[in-house]
Coordinates of C-alpha atoms in Angstrom, one line a residue:
Chain A
X292 CA 96.6 126.9 100.0
X293 CA 96.9 130.6 100.6
X294 CA 96.6 131.3 96.8
X295 CA 93.4 129.2 96.4
X296 CA 91.9 130.7 99.4
X297 CA 92.4 134.3 98.4
X298 CA 91.1 133.5 94.9
X299 CA 88.1 131.7 96.1
X300 CA 87.3 134.5 98.5
X301 CA 87.6 137.1 95.8
X302 CA 85.5 135.1 93.5
X303 CA 82.7 135.2 96.1
X304 CA 82.8 139.1 96.0
X305 CA 83.4 139.5 92.3
X306 CA 80.2 137.8 91.9
X307 CA 76.8 138.4 93.6
X308 CA 77.1 135.0 95.7
X309 CA 78.9 136.2 98.6
X310 CA 76.9 139.4 99.0
X311 CA 73.4 137.6 98.5
X312 CA 74.6 134.9 101.1
X313 CA 75.5 137.6 103.9
X314 CA 72.5 139.8 103.0
X315 CA 70.0 137.0 103.5
X316 CA 71.6 135.3 106.4
X317 CA 72.2 138.5 108.1
X318 CA 68.6 139.7 107.6
X319 CA 67.3 136.6 108.9
X320 CA 69.3 136.6 112.0
X321 CA 68.1 140.2 112.6
X322 CA 64.6 139.3 111.8
X323 CA 64.5 136.5 114.4
X324 CA 66.6 138.8 116.9
X325 CA 64.0 141.5 116.6
X326 CA 61.1 139.2 117.0
X327 CA 62.4 136.8 119.7
X328 CA 64.5 139.1 122.0
X329 CA 63.4 142.6 121.3
X330 CA 59.6 142.1 120.7
X331 CA 58.9 138.8 122.7
X332 CA 61.8 139.7 125.3
X333 CA 63.3 136.5 125.3
X334 CA 66.6 136.8 127.3
X335 CA 68.9 134.7 125.2
X336 CA 70.0 135.6 121.6
X337 CA 71.0 131.6 121.4
X338 CA 67.1 131.0 121.0
X339 CA 66.8 133.3 118.1
X340 CA 70.0 132.0 116.5
X341 CA 68.7 128.2 116.7
X342 CA 65.6 129.3 114.8
X343 CA 67.6 130.6 111.8
X344 CA 68.9 126.9 111.2
X345 CA 66.1 126.8 108.4
X346 CA 67.7 129.6 106.5
X347 CA 71.2 127.9 106.6
X348 CA 69.6 124.8 104.9
X349 CA 68.9 127.1 101.9
X350 CA 71.7 129.5 102.0
X351 CA 74.7 127.2 102.7
X352 CA 74.1 125.2 99.4
X353 CA 74.2 128.5 97.5
X354 CA 77.6 129.1 98.9
X355 CA 79.1 125.5 98.2
X356 CA 77.4 124.8 94.9
X357 CA 80.0 126.1 92.7
X358 CA 83.2 125.2 94.6
X359 CA 84.0 122.3 92.5
X360 CA 81.1 121.8 90.1
X361 CA 82.1 124.9 88.2
X362 CA 85.8 124.2 88.1
X363 CA 84.9 121.2 86.5
X364 CA 82.4 122.6 84.1
X365 CA 84.9 125.4 83.0
X366 CA 88.0 123.0 83.0
X367 CA 89.9 125.2 85.3
X368 CA 90.5 122.4 87.5
X369 CA 93.0 121.4 84.9
X370 CA 94.9 124.4 86.0
X371 CA 94.9 123.6 89.7
X372 CA 95.7 119.8 89.2
X373 CA 98.5 120.4 86.7
X374 CA 100.2 123.0 89.3
X375 CA 102.7 122.1 92.0
X376 CA 99.8 122.2 94.6
X377 CA 98.5 119.2 96.4
X378 CA 94.7 118.3 96.3
X379 CA 94.3 118.7 100.1
X380 CA 95.6 122.2 99.8
X381 CA 93.1 123.1 97.1
X382 CA 90.3 121.5 99.1
X383 CA 91.2 123.2 102.3
X384 CA 91.7 126.7 100.6
X385 CA 88.2 126.4 99.2
X386 CA 86.8 125.2 102.6
X387 CA 88.3 128.2 104.5
X388 CA 87.3 130.7 102.0
X389 CA 83.6 129.4 102.2
X390 CA 84.1 129.5 106.0
X391 CA 85.1 133.1 105.9
X392 CA 82.0 134.1 104.0
X393 CA 79.9 132.2 106.4
X394 CA 81.5 133.8 109.3
X395 CA 80.7 137.3 108.4
X396 CA 76.8 137.1 109.1
X397 CA 77.7 135.5 112.3
X398 CA 80.0 138.3 113.3
X399 CA 77.1 140.7 112.7
X400 CA 75.1 138.5 114.8
X401 CA 77.9 138.8 117.5
X402 CA 76.5 142.3 118.2
X403 CA 73.0 141.1 119.3
X404 CA 74.0 139.6 122.6
X405 CA 75.6 142.9 123.4
X406 CA 72.4 144.9 122.5
X407 CA 70.4 142.5 124.9
X408 CA 73.0 143.2 127.6
X409 CA 72.7 146.9 127.1
X410 CA 68.9 146.9 127.1
X411 CA 68.2 144.1 129.6
X412 CA 69.7 141.1 131.2
X413 CA 71.1 138.3 129.2
X414 CA 74.2 135.8 129.2
X415 CA 77.1 136.4 127.1
X416 CA 78.6 133.0 127.7
X417 CA 75.5 131.1 126.6
X418 CA 74.8 133.4 123.6
X419 CA 78.4 133.2 122.3
X420 CA 78.8 129.6 123.0
X421 CA 75.7 129.2 120.8
X422 CA 77.6 131.3 118.1
X423 CA 80.7 129.0 118.4
X424 CA 78.2 126.1 118.0
X425 CA 76.9 127.7 114.8
X426 CA 80.3 128.2 113.5
X427 CA 81.0 124.3 113.8
X428 CA 77.7 123.6 112.4
X429 CA 78.6 125.8 109.4
X430 CA 81.9 123.9 109.1
X431 CA 79.9 120.7 108.9
X432 CA 77.3 122.1 106.4
X433 CA 79.9 123.6 104.1
X434 CA 81.9 120.4 104.0
X435 CA 78.8 118.3 103.1
X436 CA 78.1 121.0 100.3
X437 CA 81.8 120.8 99.0
X438 CA 81.6 117.1 98.9
X439 CA 78.3 117.1 96.8
X440 CA 79.8 119.8 94.7
X441 CA 83.0 117.6 93.9
X442 CA 80.8 114.8 92.9
X443 CA 79.0 116.6 89.9
X444 CA 79.7 119.1 87.3
X445 CA 76.2 120.6 87.5
X446 CA 75.8 123.6 90.1
X447 CA 72.0 123.1 90.2
X448 CA 72.2 119.5 91.1
X449 CA 75.0 120.2 93.8
X450 CA 72.7 122.9 95.2
X451 CA 69.4 120.6 95.3
X452 CA 71.2 117.4 96.6
X453 CA 73.1 119.6 99.5
X454 CA 69.6 121.1 100.4
X455 CA 68.1 117.6 100.6
X456 CA 70.8 116.4 102.6
X457 CA 70.9 119.2 105.1
X458 CA 67.1 118.9 105.4
X459 CA 67.4 115.3 106.4
X460 CA 70.1 116.2 109.1
X461 CA 68.0 118.9 110.7
X462 CA 64.9 116.7 110.8
X463 CA 67.1 113.6 111.8
X464 CA 65.6 113.5 115.5
X465 CA 62.2 113.2 114.2
X466 CA 63.2 110.4 111.7
X467 CA 64.8 108.4 114.5
X468 CA 61.9 108.5 116.7
X469 CA 60.3 106.1 114.3
X470 CA 62.8 103.5 114.1
X471 CA 61.6 100.3 115.9
X472 CA 63.4 99.1 119.0
X473 CA 63.0 95.4 118.9
X474 CA 66.1 93.3 118.7
X475 CA 65.3 91.9 115.4
X476 CA 64.9 95.4 113.8
X477 CA 68.3 96.3 115.3
X478 CA 69.9 93.3 113.8
X479 CA 68.4 93.8 110.4
X480 CA 69.4 97.5 110.6
X481 CA 73.1 96.8 111.4
X482 CA 73.2 94.2 108.6
X483 CA 71.8 96.6 106.1
X484 CA 74.2 99.3 107.2
X485 CA 77.1 96.9 106.7
X486 CA 76.0 96.0 103.3
X487 CA 75.4 99.8 102.4
X488 CA 78.9 100.3 103.4
X489 CA 80.3 97.5 101.4
X490 CA 78.4 98.6 98.4
X491 CA 79.6 102.3 98.6
X492 CA 83.3 101.0 98.9
X493 CA 82.9 98.7 96.0
X494 CA 81.2 101.3 93.9
X495 CA 84.1 103.7 94.5
X496 CA 87.0 101.4 94.4
X497 CA 85.7 98.6 92.0
X498 CA 87.5 96.1 94.1
X499 CA 85.8 93.1 95.4
X500 CA 88.0 91.8 98.5
X501 CA 87.4 94.7 100.9
X502 CA 83.8 95.0 100.4
X503 CA 83.1 91.4 100.5
X504 CA 85.1 91.1 103.8
X505 CA 83.3 94.1 105.3
X506 CA 79.8 92.4 104.3
X507 CA 80.6 89.0 105.5
X508 CA 82.2 90.4 108.9
X509 CA 79.1 92.5 109.3
X510 CA 76.7 89.6 108.7
X511 CA 78.6 87.2 111.0
X512 CA 79.2 89.7 113.8
X513 CA 75.7 91.1 113.8
X514 CA 74.2 87.6 113.9
X515 CA 76.7 86.4 116.5
X516 CA 76.1 89.3 118.8
X517 CA 72.4 89.0 118.4
X518 CA 72.4 85.4 119.8
X519 CA 75.1 86.1 122.4
X520 CA 73.7 89.3 123.7
X521 CA 70.1 89.9 122.7
X522 CA 69.4 92.3 125.3
X523 CA 72.1 94.5 124.3
X524 CA 70.4 94.7 120.9
X525 CA 67.1 96.2 122.4
X526 CA 66.9 99.5 120.7
X527 CA 70.4 99.6 119.9
X528 CA 70.0 100.8 116.2
X529 CA 67.8 103.7 117.4
X530 CA 70.4 104.7 119.9
X531 CA 73.4 104.6 117.2
X532 CA 71.5 106.6 114.9
X533 CA 70.2 109.0 117.6
X534 CA 74.0 109.6 118.6
X535 CA 74.4 111.2 115.2
X536 CA 72.0 113.7 115.9
X537 CA 73.2 117.4 115.3
X538 CA 69.9 118.8 117.1
X539 CA 70.7 117.0 120.4
X540 CA 74.0 119.1 121.0
X541 CA 72.1 122.3 119.7
X542 CA 69.3 121.6 122.2
X543 CA 71.7 121.1 125.0
X544 CA 73.3 124.5 124.2
X545 CA 70.0 126.4 123.6
X546 CA 67.4 124.9 125.8
X547 CA 69.6 123.5 128.7
X548 CA 72.4 125.9 128.5
X549 CA 75.0 123.2 128.7
X550 CA 78.2 123.4 126.8
X551 CA 78.0 120.0 125.2
X552 CA 81.6 119.2 124.3
X553 CA 80.7 115.6 122.9
X554 CA 78.2 117.2 120.7
X555 CA 80.5 119.7 119.4
X556 CA 83.2 117.1 118.6
X557 CA 80.8 114.9 116.7
X558 CA 80.1 117.9 114.5
X559 CA 83.7 118.7 114.1
X560 CA 84.6 115.2 113.3
X561 CA 81.7 115.0 110.5
X562 CA 83.0 118.2 109.1
X563 CA 86.5 116.5 108.9
X564 CA 85.3 113.3 107.5
X565 CA 83.4 115.3 104.6
X566 CA 86.5 117.4 104.0
X567 CA 88.5 114.1 103.6
X568 CA 85.8 112.5 101.3
X569 CA 85.9 115.7 99.0
X570 CA 89.7 115.2 98.6
X571 CA 89.2 111.6 97.8
X572 CA 86.3 112.5 95.3
X573 CA 88.6 115.1 93.6
X574 CA 91.5 112.6 93.6
X575 CA 89.2 109.9 92.3
X576 CA 88.0 111.8 89.4
X577 CA 91.5 111.9 87.9
X578 CA 91.6 108.2 87.7
X579 CA 88.1 107.7 85.9
Chain B
X179 CA 114.1 115.7 80.0
X180 CA 110.7 113.8 79.9
X181 CA 110.6 110.0 79.5
X182 CA 107.3 108.2 78.6
X183 CA 107.5 104.4 79.1
X184 CA 104.8 102.1 77.9
X185 CA 102.0 104.6 78.7
X186 CA 98.6 103.0 78.7
X187 CA 95.2 104.6 79.5
X188 CA 92.2 102.5 79.5
X189 CA 88.5 103.7 79.8
X190 CA 86.5 100.4 80.4
X191 CA 87.4 98.4 77.2
X192 CA 88.5 101.4 75.3
X193 CA 92.3 102.1 75.0
X194 CA 92.8 105.9 74.7
X195 CA 96.5 105.6 75.0
X196 CA 98.0 102.1 74.0
X197 CA 101.4 101.4 75.0
X198 CA 103.4 104.7 73.9
X199 CA 107.1 105.2 74.7
X200 CA 109.0 108.2 73.6
X201 CA 111.8 110.7 75.1
X202 CA 111.6 114.1 75.0
X203 CA 115.1 115.9 74.7
X204 CA 116.0 119.2 76.0
X205 CA 115.9 122.4 73.8
X206 CA 113.7 121.1 70.9
X207 CA 110.1 121.7 69.6
X208 CA 108.1 118.4 69.5
X209 CA 105.0 117.8 67.6
X210 CA 102.2 115.4 68.5
X211 CA 100.3 115.0 65.1
X212 CA 97.3 112.7 64.8
X213 CA 93.7 113.1 63.7
X214 CA 90.9 114.0 66.2
X215 CA 90.5 111.4 69.0
X216 CA 93.9 110.0 68.4
X217 CA 94.9 110.2 72.1
X218 CA 97.2 113.3 71.9
X219 CA 95.2 115.2 74.7
X220 CA 95.0 112.0 76.9
X221 CA 98.8 111.6 76.7
X222 CA 99.4 115.4 77.5
X223 CA 96.9 115.3 80.4
X224 CA 98.8 112.3 81.9
X225 CA 102.3 113.9 81.1
X226 CA 101.1 116.9 83.1
X227 CA 99.6 114.9 86.0
X228 CA 96.0 115.9 85.4
X229 CA 94.7 112.4 84.9
X230 CA 96.0 109.0 86.2
X231 CA 97.6 106.3 84.2
X232 CA 96.6 102.6 83.8
X233 CA 100.1 101.5 83.5
X234 CA 103.5 102.7 82.3
X235 CA 105.6 105.6 83.7
X236 CA 106.1 109.2 82.9
X237 CA 109.4 110.7 84.3
X238 CA 109.7 114.4 84.1
X239 CA 113.3 115.7 84.9
X240 CA 114.3 112.6 86.8
X241 CA 110.8 112.9 88.8
X242 CA 108.1 110.3 88.3
X243 CA 104.8 112.3 87.7
X244 CA 102.8 109.7 89.9
X245 CA 105.3 109.4 92.9
X246 CA 106.8 112.9 93.1
X247 CA 104.0 115.2 91.5
X248 CA 105.1 118.4 93.3
X249 CA 108.7 118.3 91.8
X250 CA 107.6 117.0 88.4
X251 CA 104.8 119.5 87.9
X252 CA 107.0 122.3 89.1
X253 CA 109.1 121.8 85.6
X254 CA 106.0 122.0 83.5
X255 CA 103.9 124.6 82.1
X256 CA 100.7 123.4 80.4
X257 CA 98.1 125.1 78.1
X258 CA 95.4 122.7 77.8
X259 CA 92.9 122.5 74.9
X260 CA 90.4 124.8 76.6
X261 CA 92.4 127.5 78.4
X262 CA 91.6 127.1 82.1
X263 CA 90.8 130.7 82.8
X264 CA 88.4 132.1 85.5
X265 CA 85.8 134.3 83.7
X266 CA 85.5 136.3 87.0
X267 CA 88.9 137.6 87.1
X268 CA 91.0 140.0 85.0
X269 CA 94.0 138.7 83.1
X270 CA 96.3 140.5 85.6
X271 CA 94.7 139.1 88.7
X272 CA 94.6 135.7 86.9
X273 CA 98.2 135.6 86.0
X274 CA 99.2 137.0 89.6
X275 CA 97.2 134.0 91.1
X276 CA 98.9 131.6 88.7
X277 CA 102.3 133.0 90.0
X278 CA 101.2 132.6 93.6
X279 CA 100.1 129.0 92.7
X280 CA 103.5 128.1 91.2
X281 CA 105.4 129.5 94.1
X282 CA 107.3 131.9 92.1
X283 CA 109.3 133.7 95.0
X284 CA 107.8 137.1 95.7
X285 CA 110.8 139.2 94.7
X286 CA 110.8 137.8 91.1
X287 CA 107.0 137.5 90.9
X288 CA 106.2 141.0 89.5
X289 CA 109.0 140.7 87.0
X290 CA 107.8 137.2 85.6
X291 CA 104.2 138.2 85.5
X292 CA 105.2 141.6 83.5
X293 CA 107.3 139.2 81.1
X294 CA 104.8 136.8 80.5
X295 CA 102.1 139.3 79.8
X296 CA 104.2 141.2 77.3
X297 CA 105.2 138.2 75.4
X298 CA 101.7 137.1 74.9
X299 CA 100.5 140.7 74.3
X300 CA 97.8 140.8 77.0
X301 CA 98.9 144.0 78.7
X302 CA 96.2 146.0 76.9
X303 CA 93.4 143.9 78.2
X304 CA 94.9 143.4 81.7
X305 CA 92.1 145.0 83.5
X306 CA 89.2 143.8 81.7
X307 CA 87.1 140.6 83.1
X308 CA 88.3 137.5 81.1
X309 CA 84.6 136.4 80.4
X310 CA 84.6 139.6 78.2
X311 CA 87.4 138.8 76.2
X312 CA 87.6 137.1 72.8
X313 CA 88.6 133.6 72.3
X314 CA 91.9 134.7 70.8
X315 CA 92.7 136.8 73.9
X316 CA 91.5 134.0 76.3
X317 CA 93.8 131.6 74.6
X318 CA 96.7 134.1 75.2
X319 CA 95.8 134.5 78.7
X320 CA 96.0 130.6 79.1
X321 CA 99.5 130.9 77.2
X322 CA 100.6 133.5 79.7
X323 CA 100.0 131.2 82.6
X324 CA 101.7 128.3 80.8
X325 CA 104.9 130.3 80.2
X326 CA 104.9 132.0 83.5
X327 CA 108.1 131.8 85.3
X328 CA 109.6 129.9 82.2
X329 CA 109.2 126.3 83.2
X330 CA 111.7 124.0 81.6
X331 CA 109.0 122.1 79.5
X332 CA 106.1 124.0 78.1
X333 CA 103.2 121.7 76.8
X334 CA 100.7 123.3 74.5
X335 CA 97.5 121.4 73.5
X336 CA 96.3 122.7 70.1
X337 CA 97.7 126.2 70.8
X338 CA 96.1 127.8 67.6
X339 CA 92.7 126.3 67.4
X340 CA 90.1 129.2 67.3
X341 CA 92.7 131.9 66.5
X342 CA 92.6 134.1 63.2
X343 CA 95.4 133.8 60.7
X344 CA 97.4 136.6 62.1
X345 CA 97.2 135.5 65.6
X346 CA 98.0 131.9 64.5
X347 CA 101.3 133.4 62.7
X348 CA 102.0 135.4 66.1
X349 CA 101.6 132.2 68.3
X350 CA 103.9 130.4 65.9
X351 CA 106.6 132.8 66.2
X352 CA 106.2 132.8 70.0
X353 CA 106.6 129.1 70.1
X354 CA 109.6 129.2 68.1
X355 CA 111.1 131.8 70.1
X356 CA 110.4 129.7 73.2
X357 CA 111.8 126.8 71.3
X358 CA 115.2 128.5 71.5
X359 CA 115.8 127.8 75.2
X360 CA 113.1 125.7 76.3
X361 CA 111.5 122.3 75.6
X362 CA 108.1 122.7 73.9
X363 CA 105.7 120.0 73.1
X364 CA 102.7 121.0 71.0
X365 CA 100.0 119.0 69.7
X366 CA 98.1 119.4 66.6
X367 CA 95.9 117.9 63.8
X368 CA 97.2 120.5 61.4
X369 CA 100.1 119.2 59.5
X370 CA 101.4 122.6 58.1
X371 CA 101.8 123.8 61.6
X372 CA 103.8 121.0 62.9
X373 CA 105.9 121.0 59.7
X374 CA 106.3 124.6 60.2
X375 CA 107.2 124.9 63.7
X376 CA 108.6 121.5 65.2
X377 CA 112.0 120.1 65.1
X378 CA 110.7 116.4 65.8
X379 CA 107.3 115.0 65.0
X380 CA 105.6 112.1 67.1
X381 CA 102.7 110.7 65.0
X382 CA 99.9 109.2 67.1
X383 CA 96.8 107.4 65.8
X384 CA 94.1 105.4 67.7
X385 CA 96.1 105.5 70.8
X386 CA 99.4 104.2 69.3
X387 CA 102.5 105.7 68.4
X388 CA 102.9 105.1 64.7
X389 CA 105.9 107.1 63.6
X390 CA 108.4 109.5 65.1
X391 CA 111.4 111.5 63.8
X392 CA 112.4 114.8 62.1
X393 CA 110.3 116.0 59.2
X394 CA 113.0 115.2 56.8
X395 CA 113.4 111.8 58.4
X396 CA 109.7 110.9 58.2
X397 CA 109.8 111.9 54.5
X398 CA 112.7 109.8 53.9
X399 CA 111.4 106.9 55.6
X400 CA 108.5 106.9 53.2
X401 CA 110.2 107.9 50.2
X402 CA 111.8 104.7 48.9
X403 CA 114.2 105.1 46.0
X404 CA 111.9 105.9 43.1
X405 CA 113.3 108.5 40.5
X406 CA 111.5 110.9 38.3
X407 CA 112.9 111.6 34.9
X408 CA 112.4 114.0 31.8
X409 CA 113.9 113.1 28.6
X410 CA 113.9 114.5 25.1
X411 CA 112.3 111.7 23.1
X412 CA 109.4 111.5 20.6
X413 CA 107.9 108.1 21.4
X414 CA 107.0 107.2 25.2
X415 CA 106.9 103.4 24.4
X416 CA 110.4 103.3 23.1
X417 CA 111.6 105.1 26.1
X418 CA 109.7 102.8 28.2
X419 CA 111.4 99.7 26.6
X420 CA 114.8 101.1 26.9
X421 CA 114.3 102.0 30.5
X422 CA 113.0 98.6 31.5
X423 CA 115.9 97.1 29.8
X424 CA 118.1 98.5 32.5
X425 CA 119.1 95.8 34.9
X426 CA 117.6 96.2 38.3
X427 CA 114.7 98.7 37.3
X428 CA 111.2 98.0 37.7
X429 CA 107.8 99.6 37.7
X430 CA 108.4 101.8 34.6
X431 CA 106.1 104.3 33.5
X432 CA 106.2 106.8 30.8
X433 CA 103.9 109.4 29.4
X434 CA 104.3 112.2 26.8
X435 CA 104.9 115.8 27.9
X436 CA 104.8 118.9 25.9
X437 CA 107.7 120.1 23.5
X438 CA 108.7 116.6 22.5
X439 CA 109.6 115.6 26.0
X440 CA 108.8 112.4 27.9
X441 CA 108.3 112.1 31.6
X442 CA 109.1 108.6 33.1
X443 CA 109.1 107.1 36.7
X444 CA 111.0 104.0 37.7
X445 CA 111.8 102.2 40.9
X446 CA 114.9 100.0 41.7
X447 CA 114.2 96.6 42.5
X448 CA 116.7 96.9 45.5
X449 CA 115.8 99.7 47.7
X450 CA 119.4 100.6 48.3
X451 CA 120.8 100.2 44.8
X452 CA 121.8 103.5 43.0
X453 CA 120.5 103.4 39.5
X454 CA 121.6 106.9 38.4
X455 CA 124.6 106.1 36.3
X456 CA 122.8 103.2 34.5
X457 CA 120.1 105.3 33.7
X458 CA 122.3 108.1 32.3
X459 CA 124.3 105.7 30.4
X460 CA 121.2 104.0 29.0
X461 CA 119.5 107.2 27.8
X462 CA 123.1 108.2 26.3
X463 CA 123.4 105.1 24.4
X464 CA 119.8 105.4 22.9
X465 CA 120.4 109.1 22.2
X466 CA 117.6 110.5 24.3
X467 CA 119.2 113.6 26.1
X468 CA 118.3 113.3 29.9
X469 CA 116.9 116.8 30.7
X470 CA 116.0 116.0 34.5
X471 CA 116.5 113.3 37.1
X472 CA 115.4 113.5 40.7
X473 CA 114.3 111.3 43.5
X474 CA 110.4 111.5 43.6
X475 CA 109.3 113.7 46.5
X476 CA 106.9 112.8 49.1
X477 CA 105.5 115.5 51.2
X478 CA 104.8 114.9 55.0
X479 CA 101.3 115.3 54.3
X480 CA 101.2 112.1 52.2
X481 CA 103.3 110.3 54.8
X482 CA 100.7 111.5 57.4
X483 CA 97.8 110.3 55.4
X484 CA 99.5 107.0 54.5
X485 CA 100.4 106.2 57.8
X486 CA 97.1 106.9 59.4
X487 CA 95.4 105.2 56.5
X488 CA 97.4 102.0 56.9
X489 CA 96.4 101.5 60.7
X490 CA 93.1 103.3 60.0
X491 CA 92.2 100.7 57.6
X492 CA 92.9 97.8 59.9
X493 CA 90.8 99.6 62.8
X494 CA 88.0 100.3 60.4
X495 CA 87.6 96.8 59.5
X496 CA 87.7 95.8 63.1
X497 CA 85.3 98.6 64.1
X498 CA 82.8 97.7 61.3
X499 CA 82.6 94.2 62.3
X500 CA 82.2 95.2 66.1
X501 CA 79.4 97.5 64.9
X502 CA 77.8 94.8 62.9
X503 CA 77.7 92.5 65.8
X504 CA 76.6 95.3 68.1
X505 CA 73.8 96.3 65.8
X506 CA 72.5 92.8 65.8
X507 CA 72.4 93.3 69.6
X508 CA 70.5 96.5 69.8
X509 CA 70.1 99.1 67.0
X510 CA 70.8 102.2 69.3
X511 CA 74.7 101.2 69.9
X512 CA 76.7 103.9 68.2
X513 CA 80.3 102.5 67.9
X514 CA 82.9 105.2 68.3
X515 CA 85.8 104.1 66.2
X516 CA 84.3 104.6 62.6
X517 CA 83.3 108.2 63.5
X518 CA 86.7 109.2 64.8
X519 CA 88.3 107.3 61.6
X520 CA 86.2 109.6 59.2
X521 CA 87.3 112.6 60.8
X522 CA 90.9 111.5 60.6
X523 CA 90.5 111.0 57.0
X524 CA 89.2 114.3 56.2
X525 CA 92.2 116.0 57.7

């Protein structure tokens, strides 16, 4: 893992990618800091940082797009996969290398709360916990980008798809607002989710039994629950989807100054899930 | 050393490797020979653990490549068809990265890096970016990575493709010297290369192993017991009649040569019988001095062409039948088989 980590990190600084990412993200953090905190006099750096989320939607894919797509295109994955290294250590090595590049502009941002502290009154606790949240969000975004990159051998497609996915995640709250709350809508929604899961499992395993069981179980269980506890279905789909929100925890940190452990855990779990999926995607490619 | 048992790799309905079994023994140079698309690269990719297999088993040094990949991969150095080099690194950085990845102990690392780079002659270019190097140098950097740490088995997929004649010569010398105390497996569609370098040849065609053995064994296998003769005589027809009269001889052909000589060929009816004495006596009795008698030679090239022509013909007929039925369905469908077959025939 160490060798892969070192090589990946060096490759970001042998090419322009690392410098461009750091320069752009740091410049926008600086810009928002100047506008929000220094000009408008907002006391917390957390607010400025949360506004830079849009920059991350475009910058993170630039970081992640080449991670696996390029290896596949130049066939260097043939070296990694025939060496005595495991796929998880390759994936983790790459992940931590990207996290390191991601961390650098955040570390520069760590100076901002100190500046506020010197010239006025701020809260280091609130600001630094927002930076911790952004670190976890970075892990989540990077794991998604890495997963998408492992699915294709085109860097451009990897970048565009990752941008689209990150955009959906960021506007997730606005989307879930439009989900109908009636029990029937929830029932249909749950059945669709089960069938979608079954379809995805079938597509990736080419095996009928497990997806069929999931689909039948989902159908029966949803309908049974619907007739037994209709009231529970009231707005259940909306609640479920809203629980996956990333902006919820961010608002808690930034607007309500609450250290939202649950929200943080959700973000970290999603990052772990996508790292796991990346490992599976790389393994799977060996078999097709 | 390496045992491959009933290896099958299936892509949809297409068998890239179809039930191949062979054993690789220590300290020899093996050559995989076959036309393009024969399944050489797929076999090597499976042996090195790069891709999975549909069924069968590959055992490297007692370790199953699927079940104990770490141990099995530690014994193998692999140079794929396209050298897996990173353009944004220098050869020195790249080989150092390979050494770290191979877990070569830190105190031996520098020494083995130096050795690999010297053997492949890339020390001169060690500080240039790999993307700026020529194809030959890139191939050598890839080669350095494969022999780094001197694994017991070195697998090379078409190691001389894209090199100039001098580089090819150097590469063969290097492979020969490595073959002295390592097991080397190389693939090629160039017959002379395999004949030149390898102790043992495995011929693969259309995913099937169709022959294996030393170059001599393969030649013997195809040779049969035909003989070529040169006699001093005026009339080829008389010679033909005389030779045909020998009991056990068949397929006699005679044609006149210069200076009153006749060249003749004959085959024994029973492959194992020795007709040499009978031929000598017959010629002596007829008063035709026998100037030369030798078993008719058959080169490895003709063995190869004959072998792939045999299986090729069957496959071609099948593929044509398939393509006809496909064309009836839709005009766009392009069957793969005839294309690879044509390529194979050219080489």
